[in-house]
Coordinates of C-alpha atoms and ligand atoms in Angstrom, one line a residue:
X725 CA 0.0 0.0 0.1
X726 CA 2.6 2.6 1.0
X727 CA 4.9 1.5 -2.0
X728 CA 2.1 1.5 -4.5
X729 CA 1.1 5.3 -2.7
X730 CA 4.8 5.7 -3.0
X731 CA 4.9 4.9 -6.7
X732 CA 1.9 7.0 -7.4
X733 CA 3.4 10.0 -5.8
X734 CA 6.7 9.2 -8.1
X735 CA 4.2 9.1 -11.0
X736 CA 2.5 12.2 -10.4
X737 CA 5.9 13.9 -9.5
X738 CA 7.6 12.8 -12.9
X739 CA 4.3 14.0 -14.7
X740 CA 4.5 17.1 -13.0
X741 CA 8.0 17.1 -14.2
X742 CA 7.4 16.6 -17.7
X743 CA 4.7 18.7 -17.8
X744 CA 6.2 21.6 -16.2
X745 CA 9.4 21.0 -18.8
X746 CA 6.8 20.6 -21.4
X747 CA 5.5 24.2 -19.8
X748 CA 9.1 25.6 -19.6
X749 CA 9.6 24.4 -23.3
X750 CA 6.6 26.0 -24.3
X751 CA 7.4 29.5 -22.5
X752 CA 11.2 29.7 -23.8
X753 CA 9.5 29.5 -27.4
X754 CA 7.0 31.9 -26.4
X755 CA 9.7 34.4 -24.7
X756 CA 11.4 34.0 -27.9
X757 CA 8.8 35.3 -29.9
X758 CA 7.9 38.0 -27.8
X759 CA 8.8 41.6 -28.1
X760 CA 9.2 43.2 -31.8
X761 CA 10.4 40.9 -34.1
X762 CA 11.6 43.5 -36.6
X763 CA 10.3 44.6 -40.4
X764 CA 11.0 42.0 -43.3
X765 CA 13.8 42.4 -45.7
X766 CA 13.5 46.0 -47.4
X767 CA 12.5 46.2 -51.0
X768 CA 14.8 48.0 -53.2
X769 CA 13.1 51.0 -54.5
X770 CA 14.8 54.0 -57.0
X771 CA 15.8 56.9 -55.3
X772 CA 15.8 59.1 -57.7
X773 CA 13.9 62.7 -56.9
X774 CA 10.0 62.5 -56.2
X775 CA 7.8 65.5 -55.7
X776 CA 6.6 66.3 -52.4
X777 CA 3.7 68.3 -51.2
X778 CA 5.2 71.0 -49.4
X779 CA 3.6 72.1 -46.0
X780 CA 1.7 75.1 -46.3
X781 CA 2.5 77.6 -43.3
X782 CA 0.6 79.6 -41.6
X783 CA -2.0 80.3 -38.7
X784 CA -5.3 79.1 -38.7
X785 CA -7.8 81.5 -36.6
X786 CA -11.4 80.6 -35.2
X787 CA -14.3 81.9 -33.5
X788 CA -14.2 85.6 -34.5
X789 CA -10.1 85.2 -34.2
X790 CA -10.5 84.2 -30.7
X791 CA -8.6 80.6 -30.9
X792 CA -6.1 79.9 -33.2
X793 CA -3.6 77.1 -34.4
X794 CA -0.2 77.3 -36.1
X795 CA 2.3 75.3 -37.8
X796 CA 4.6 78.2 -38.0
X797 CA 8.1 76.3 -36.6
X798 CA 10.4 74.3 -37.5
X799 CA 9.5 70.7 -36.5
X800 CA 5.7 71.8 -37.4
X801 CA 3.4 69.8 -39.1
X802 CA -0.3 70.5 -39.1
X803 CA -1.9 70.2 -42.8
X804 CA -5.3 71.3 -41.9
X805 CA -7.9 72.3 -39.1
X806 CA -11.5 72.6 -39.0
X807 CA -13.9 73.8 -36.1
X808 CA -16.9 71.6 -35.2
X809 CA -18.9 73.5 -32.7
X810 CA -18.8 72.9 -28.9
X811 CA -15.0 74.0 -28.5
X812 CA -14.1 71.1 -30.9
X813 CA -11.8 70.8 -33.7
X814 CA -10.7 68.7 -36.4
X815 CA -7.0 68.5 -37.4
X816 CA -5.5 66.5 -40.6
X817 CA -1.9 65.8 -40.9
X818 CA -0.7 64.5 -44.0
X819 CA 2.6 63.4 -44.9
X820 CA 5.2 65.1 -47.6
X821 CA 4.5 62.4 -50.4
X822 CA 3.4 58.4 -50.9
X823 CA 3.9 55.7 -51.1
X824 CA 5.5 56.3 -47.5
X825 CA 6.3 54.2 -44.0
X826 CA 3.7 54.7 -41.4
X827 CA 5.2 57.4 -39.0
X828 CA 2.5 60.2 -38.8
X829 CA 4.4 63.2 -37.5
X830 CA 2.5 66.4 -36.3
X831 CA 3.5 68.9 -34.3
X832 CA 1.0 72.3 -33.7
X833 CA 0.6 75.3 -31.6
X834 CA -2.7 76.2 -30.0
X835 CA -3.6 79.5 -28.1
X836 CA -6.9 81.3 -27.4
X837 CA -8.0 84.7 -26.1
X838 CA -10.8 83.1 -24.2
X839 CA -9.0 80.2 -21.8
X840 CA -11.1 77.1 -21.8
X841 CA -10.8 73.5 -22.6
X842 CA -10.9 72.3 -26.2
X843 CA -11.4 68.8 -27.9
X844 CA -9.1 68.0 -30.8
X845 CA -9.6 65.1 -32.7
X846 CA -6.3 64.3 -35.0
X847 CA -6.6 62.2 -38.3
X848 CA -3.6 60.8 -40.3
X849 CA -3.8 60.2 -44.2
X850 CA -4.1 56.7 -44.7
X851 CA -2.5 55.9 -41.3
X852 CA -3.4 55.5 -38.0
X853 CA -2.5 57.2 -34.5
X854 CA 1.0 56.0 -34.0
X855 CA 2.5 58.7 -31.8
X856 CA 1.2 59.4 -28.3
X857 CA 1.0 63.2 -27.9
X858 CA 3.6 65.2 -26.3
X859 CA 2.6 68.5 -24.7
X860 CA 4.6 71.9 -23.9
X861 CA 4.0 75.4 -22.7
X862 CA 7.8 76.5 -23.8
X863 CA 8.2 74.7 -26.9
X864 CA 11.6 72.8 -25.3
X865 CA 10.3 70.6 -22.4
X866 CA 8.0 68.1 -23.7
X867 CA 5.9 65.5 -21.6
X868 CA 3.3 62.8 -22.7
X869 CA -0.4 64.4 -22.3
X870 CA -1.9 63.4 -19.2
X871 CA -4.1 60.0 -19.8
X872 CA -7.2 61.2 -18.6
X873 CA -7.0 64.0 -21.6
X874 CA -6.3 61.6 -24.3
X875 CA -9.3 59.3 -25.7
X876 CA -8.2 56.6 -28.7
X877 CA -10.7 56.3 -30.9
X878 CA -11.1 53.1 -32.6
X879 CA -8.3 51.3 -30.9
X880 CA -6.0 49.0 -32.7
X881 CA -5.7 45.0 -32.4
X882 CA -2.3 43.5 -31.9
X883 CA 0.9 44.5 -30.1
X884 CA 3.0 45.9 -32.4
X885 CA 2.4 47.8 -35.9
X886 CA 0.4 50.5 -37.3
X887 CA -2.6 48.1 -36.8
X888 CA -2.1 48.4 -33.4
X889 CA -2.3 52.0 -32.7
X890 CA -5.7 53.6 -32.5
X891 CA -7.4 55.1 -35.7
X892 CA -7.0 58.4 -34.2
X893 CA -7.0 60.3 -30.9
X894 CA -9.2 62.9 -29.1
X895 CA -7.4 65.2 -27.1
X896 CA -8.7 67.5 -24.4
X897 CA -6.3 70.6 -24.0
X898 CA -6.5 73.2 -21.6
X899 CA -5.6 76.5 -24.4
X900 CA -4.4 79.6 -22.6
X901 CA -3.4 83.4 -24.2
X902 CA 0.0 81.5 -24.7
X903 CA 0.9 78.9 -27.3
X904 CA 0.6 75.3 -26.1
X905 CA 2.9 72.8 -28.1
X906 CA 1.5 69.6 -29.4
X907 CA 3.6 67.4 -30.9
X908 CA 4.1 63.6 -31.7
X909 CA 7.9 63.4 -30.0
X910 CA 9.8 66.1 -28.3
X911 CA 11.1 68.6 -30.7
X912 CA 14.6 68.1 -31.5
X913 CA 14.8 70.3 -34.5
X914 CA 18.4 71.3 -36.3
X915 CA 18.5 74.2 -34.0
X916 CA 17.8 72.2 -31.0
X917 CA 20.1 69.7 -32.1
X918 CA 23.0 72.2 -32.9
X919 CA 22.8 73.5 -29.8
X920 CA 23.4 70.5 -28.1
X921 CA 26.7 70.0 -30.7
X922 CA 28.0 73.1 -30.0
X923 CA 27.4 72.3 -26.2
X924 CA 29.6 69.4 -26.5
X925 CA 32.0 71.3 -29.0
X926 CA 33.1 73.5 -25.9
X927 CA 35.5 70.4 -24.8
X928 CA 39.3 71.1 -26.3
X929 CA 38.8 67.7 -28.4
X930 CA 35.5 67.9 -29.9
X931 CA 35.3 69.8 -33.5
X932 CA 32.2 70.2 -35.3
X933 CA 32.5 71.0 -39.3
X934 CA 30.0 71.3 -42.3
X935 CA 30.5 68.2 -44.7
X936 CA 27.8 70.0 -47.4
X937 CA 24.5 71.1 -48.0
X938 CA 21.2 69.5 -47.6
X939 CA 18.6 69.6 -50.5
X940 CA 17.5 72.7 -49.5
X941 CA 20.6 74.2 -48.5
X942 CA 20.9 73.5 -44.9
X943 CA 24.4 73.1 -43.5
X944 CA 25.1 69.5 -42.9
X945 CA 28.0 69.2 -39.7
X946 CA 29.7 66.5 -38.8
X947 CA 31.0 66.2 -35.1
X948 CA 34.5 64.8 -34.8
X949 CA 35.7 63.7 -31.1
X950 CA 39.5 63.3 -31.6
X951 CA 41.6 63.5 -28.6
X952 CA 45.0 61.9 -29.8
X953 CA 45.5 63.3 -33.1
X954 CA 47.3 60.0 -33.9
X955 CA 44.7 57.9 -33.2
X956 CA 44.4 55.3 -36.3
X957 CA 40.9 53.7 -35.6
X958 CA 37.8 55.5 -36.4
X959 CA 34.1 54.9 -35.4
X960 CA 31.0 56.3 -37.3
X961 CA 27.5 56.9 -36.1
X962 CA 25.0 58.9 -37.5
X963 CA 21.1 59.3 -36.6
X964 CA 17.7 61.0 -37.5
X965 CA 17.8 59.7 -41.2
X966 CA 14.0 59.8 -40.6
X967 CA 12.7 62.9 -39.3
X968 CA 10.5 61.5 -36.6
X969 CA 12.8 59.0 -34.9
X970 CA 13.6 61.1 -31.8
X971 CA 14.2 58.4 -29.7
X972 CA 17.2 56.7 -31.5
X973 CA 18.2 60.0 -31.6
X974 CA 18.3 60.4 -27.7
X975 CA 20.0 56.7 -27.1
X976 CA 22.4 58.0 -30.1
X977 CA 23.0 61.4 -27.5
X978 CA 24.0 59.5 -24.8
X979 CA 26.3 57.3 -26.5
X980 CA 28.0 59.8 -27.8
X981 CA 27.9 62.0 -24.6
X982 CA 29.5 58.9 -22.9
X983 CA 32.4 58.4 -25.3
X984 CA 33.0 61.7 -24.7
X985 CA 32.9 62.1 -20.8
X986 CA 35.1 62.3 -18.3
X987 CA 35.3 58.4 -17.5
X988 CA 38.7 56.1 -17.0
X989 CA 37.5 54.1 -19.6
X990 CA 36.6 56.9 -22.2
X991 CA 39.6 58.8 -22.0
X992 CA 41.7 55.6 -22.2
X993 CA 39.4 54.7 -25.1
X994 CA 39.9 58.0 -26.7
X995 CA 43.8 57.5 -26.9
X996 CA 43.2 55.0 -29.7
X997 CA 40.1 55.7 -31.3
X998 CA 38.4 58.8 -33.1
X999 CA 34.6 59.0 -33.4
X1000 CA 33.0 60.8 -36.4
X1001 CA 29.3 61.4 -35.8
X1002 CA 26.2 62.7 -38.1
X1003 CA 23.6 63.4 -35.6
X1004 CA 21.4 64.8 -37.7
X1005 CA 21.4 63.2 -41.2
X1006 CA 17.9 64.9 -42.8
X1007 CA 17.9 68.2 -41.3
X1008 CA 15.4 69.3 -44.1
X1009 CA 12.9 66.4 -43.2
X1010 CA 13.2 67.3 -39.4
X1011 CA 12.4 71.4 -39.8
X1012 CA 9.9 70.4 -42.3
X1013 CA 8.2 68.0 -39.8
X1014 CA 8.1 65.1 -42.7
X1015 CA 6.9 62.1 -42.0
X1016 CA 10.1 60.0 -43.4
X1017 CA 11.5 61.6 -46.5
X1018 CA 14.0 64.4 -47.3
X1019 CA 13.2 67.3 -49.6
X1020 CA 13.9 65.1 -52.6
X1021 CA 10.9 62.5 -51.4
X1022 CA 13.6 59.9 -50.7
X1023 CA 14.1 57.5 -47.6
X1024 CA 17.6 58.6 -47.1
X1025 CA 18.2 55.1 -45.7
X1026 CA 17.6 53.4 -49.7
X1027 CA 20.2 55.4 -51.3
X1028 CA 23.1 54.2 -49.9
X1029 CA 23.6 52.0 -53.2
X1030 CA 23.0 54.6 -55.7
X1031 CA 23.3 58.1 -53.4
X1032 CA 20.9 60.2 -55.5
X1033 CA 20.5 62.6 -52.5
X1034 CA 23.0 65.1 -51.1
X1035 CA 22.5 64.1 -47.4
X1036 CA 23.8 60.3 -48.3
X1037 CA 26.7 62.1 -50.9
X1038 CA 28.0 64.1 -48.2
X1039 CA 28.4 61.4 -45.6
X1040 CA 29.9 58.6 -48.7
X1041 CA 32.0 61.4 -49.5
X1042 CA 33.3 62.3 -46.3
X1043 CA 33.8 58.6 -45.4
X1044 CA 36.2 58.0 -48.7
X1045 CA 38.0 60.6 -47.6
X1046 CA 38.6 59.6 -43.9
X1047 CA 38.9 56.2 -44.8
X1048 CA 42.4 57.0 -46.1
X1049 CA 44.0 57.7 -42.4
X1050 CA 41.6 55.8 -40.2
X1051 CA 40.7 52.0 -40.1
X1052 CA 37.3 51.8 -39.2
X1053 CA 36.1 49.7 -36.5
X1054 CA 32.6 50.2 -35.7
X1055 CA 29.9 51.8 -37.3
X1056 CA 26.2 52.8 -35.8
X1057 CA 22.9 54.4 -37.6
X1058 CA 20.2 54.8 -34.7
X1059 CA 16.8 54.8 -35.7
X1060 CA 13.1 54.4 -33.9
X1061 CA 10.6 52.0 -34.2
X1062 CA 7.7 49.7 -32.6
X1063 CA 9.9 48.5 -29.8
X1064 CA 13.5 48.5 -29.2
X1065 CA 15.3 45.7 -31.8
X1066 CA 18.6 45.1 -33.3
X1067 CA 19.7 44.8 -36.9
X1068 CA 23.3 43.2 -37.6
X1069 CA 24.7 41.7 -40.3
X1070 CA 24.9 37.9 -39.7
X1071 CA 28.1 36.7 -39.0
X1072 CA 27.5 33.7 -41.7
X1073 CA 28.4 36.9 -44.0
X1074 CA 30.8 38.7 -41.9
X1075 CA 32.5 36.3 -40.6
X1076 CA 35.0 36.9 -37.2
X1077 CA 35.2 40.5 -38.1
X1078 CA 31.3 41.0 -37.5
X1079 CA 31.1 39.2 -34.3
X1080 CA 32.3 42.1 -32.1
X1081 CA 28.7 43.4 -32.7
X1082 CA 26.8 40.2 -31.3
X1083 CA 29.3 40.2 -28.3
X1084 CA 28.3 43.8 -27.8
X1085 CA 24.7 42.7 -27.9
X1086 CA 25.1 40.5 -25.4
X1087 CA 26.9 42.7 -23.0
X1088 CA 24.4 45.0 -23.4
X1089 CA 21.8 42.7 -22.4
X1090 CA 23.4 41.1 -19.8
X1091 CA 23.8 44.8 -18.6
X1092 CA 19.8 46.0 -19.0
X1093 CA 17.8 42.5 -18.5
X1094 CA 15.3 44.6 -17.4
X1095 CA 14.1 45.0 -21.1
X1096 CA 14.6 42.4 -23.4
X1097 CA 15.6 43.2 -27.0
X1098 CA 15.3 41.4 -30.2
X1099 CA 18.2 40.6 -32.6
X1100 CA 17.0 40.6 -36.2
X1101 CA 20.1 40.0 -38.4
X1102 CA 20.3 40.2 -41.7
X1103 CA 22.7 37.6 -43.8
X1104 CA 22.3 39.8 -47.6
X1105 CA 24.8 42.4 -48.4
X1106 CA 23.9 43.2 -51.5
X1107 CA 22.2 45.9 -52.3
X1108 CA 23.9 48.0 -50.1
X1109 CA 20.7 50.4 -49.8
X1110 CA 20.9 50.6 -46.3
X1111 CA 23.9 52.4 -44.2
X1112 CA 25.0 49.8 -41.9
X1113 CA 25.4 47.9 -45.2
X1114 CA 27.2 50.5 -46.5
X1115 CA 29.3 50.8 -44.2
X1116 CA 30.3 47.2 -43.5
X1117 CA 30.6 46.8 -47.6
X1118 CA 32.5 49.8 -48.8
X1119 CA 34.5 50.8 -45.3
X1120 CA 35.0 47.3 -43.9
X1121 CA 33.4 48.2 -40.4
X1122 CA 31.3 46.0 -38.2
X1123 CA 27.9 48.1 -38.7
X1124 CA 24.7 48.1 -36.9
X1125 CA 21.1 49.5 -37.6
X1126 CA 20.4 50.4 -33.7
X1127 CA 16.7 50.7 -33.1
X1128 CA 14.8 52.1 -29.8
X1129 CA 11.1 52.0 -29.1
X1130 CA 8.6 55.3 -29.7
X1131 CA 7.9 54.7 -26.4
X1132 CA 10.7 53.3 -24.7
X1133 CA 11.3 55.4 -21.3
X1134 CA 13.2 58.0 -21.6
X1135 CA 15.6 57.6 -18.8
X1136 CA 16.1 54.2 -20.0
X1137 CA 17.1 55.3 -23.4
X1138 CA 19.6 57.4 -21.7
X1139 CA 20.9 54.5 -20.1
X1140 CA 20.8 52.1 -23.0
X1141 CA 22.9 54.6 -24.9
X1142 CA 25.3 54.7 -22.1
X1143 CA 25.7 50.9 -21.6
X1144 CA 26.2 50.4 -25.2
X1145 CA 28.9 53.1 -25.0
X1146 CA 30.6 51.5 -22.3
X1147 CA 30.5 47.8 -23.9
X1148 CA 31.8 48.9 -27.2
X1149 CA 34.6 50.8 -26.0
X1150 CA 35.6 47.9 -24.0
X1151 CA 35.5 45.6 -26.8
X1152 CA 37.3 47.4 -29.1
X1153 CA 40.0 48.0 -26.7
X1154 CA 40.4 44.9 -25.8
X1155 CA 40.8 43.9 -29.9
Ligands
ZN368 ZN1 14.3 54.9 -39.2

């Protein structure tokens, strides 16, 4: 009897074990599949100029000229406003041209001589409400709009991608005589980026110089972090090919600040490494409030094969020149998407040389276990169309597209940029 019951217990236990193993196996599989999995292969697209619709800039006046909406500032996007009665307004946001990636950027100001609460509905051309609105009273400091003032209209389905976003959104805004800014993400226009670059360039080993003009003749700047003019190893960092991708920019900013910082690690690293950064690849797109493209109507991150656009050509020409003096050992292009994800080039094509990228990802993940980030490696080098492939194929540098989520917390972005910088410095110094 006793044996039997023990056996029974034994059986029960082993069943539990088996089922828990199975469960574990399933859990592991599920875990592997959670998180943003990344986009598929990018189709080859022509990059010769396409016409864009320039945004009409001005002020919309309503209610006997007591309530105003404006897009007269850098980074703004507001294409139409209508008054619907009862303090309700409808706003239209449209893209610079189509087809286009669904990153419906918006930014506008609103004010009224008659302070009160108004309701504003945001609508997007063939798109949905991807970006949770940010609000500011000075145009500099932005925070997410209070959830009690946000209503999603026709919520989406699933976790990631444009289908998961609500169809439109209704915001309640307390308008005063002073303008309130509403924006898809924090505003980092060419002026704001330049202020940051200028402040860092106070350091004796950081230089900032023009490398050419954009399509609309804005100056494109390159930041050079170069402590020891005998340094022979180079890193290439770029960001903001896509205007709305502010979270990628914020991680890049922290990455650069860490490498230029006062830590022993950074000082040691800079003895042998120079860093070249173009923090704002698409200044026209950013200042014109574009969803994706430059003033040539083109996705710059499809132009690293044919170089039809001045912005990509400027960086290419710079690199071809610098490659004569430097051995480029690392390249990163910072972007934003639905959630944090890494797009490296697979070691099946980059071999031993490209392994550093994977070691680096592993080290970052170990230090930041609070947010699991998927890796989606590409095993094709041709065409070079996207920046990371151009950097690897033409300049031999292990390279990555480093993507941050649109909604990744801002303190975490900063921490991730810092950790990423520390870990790449350590790995490169071990080489
Ligand atoms: Zn992007």
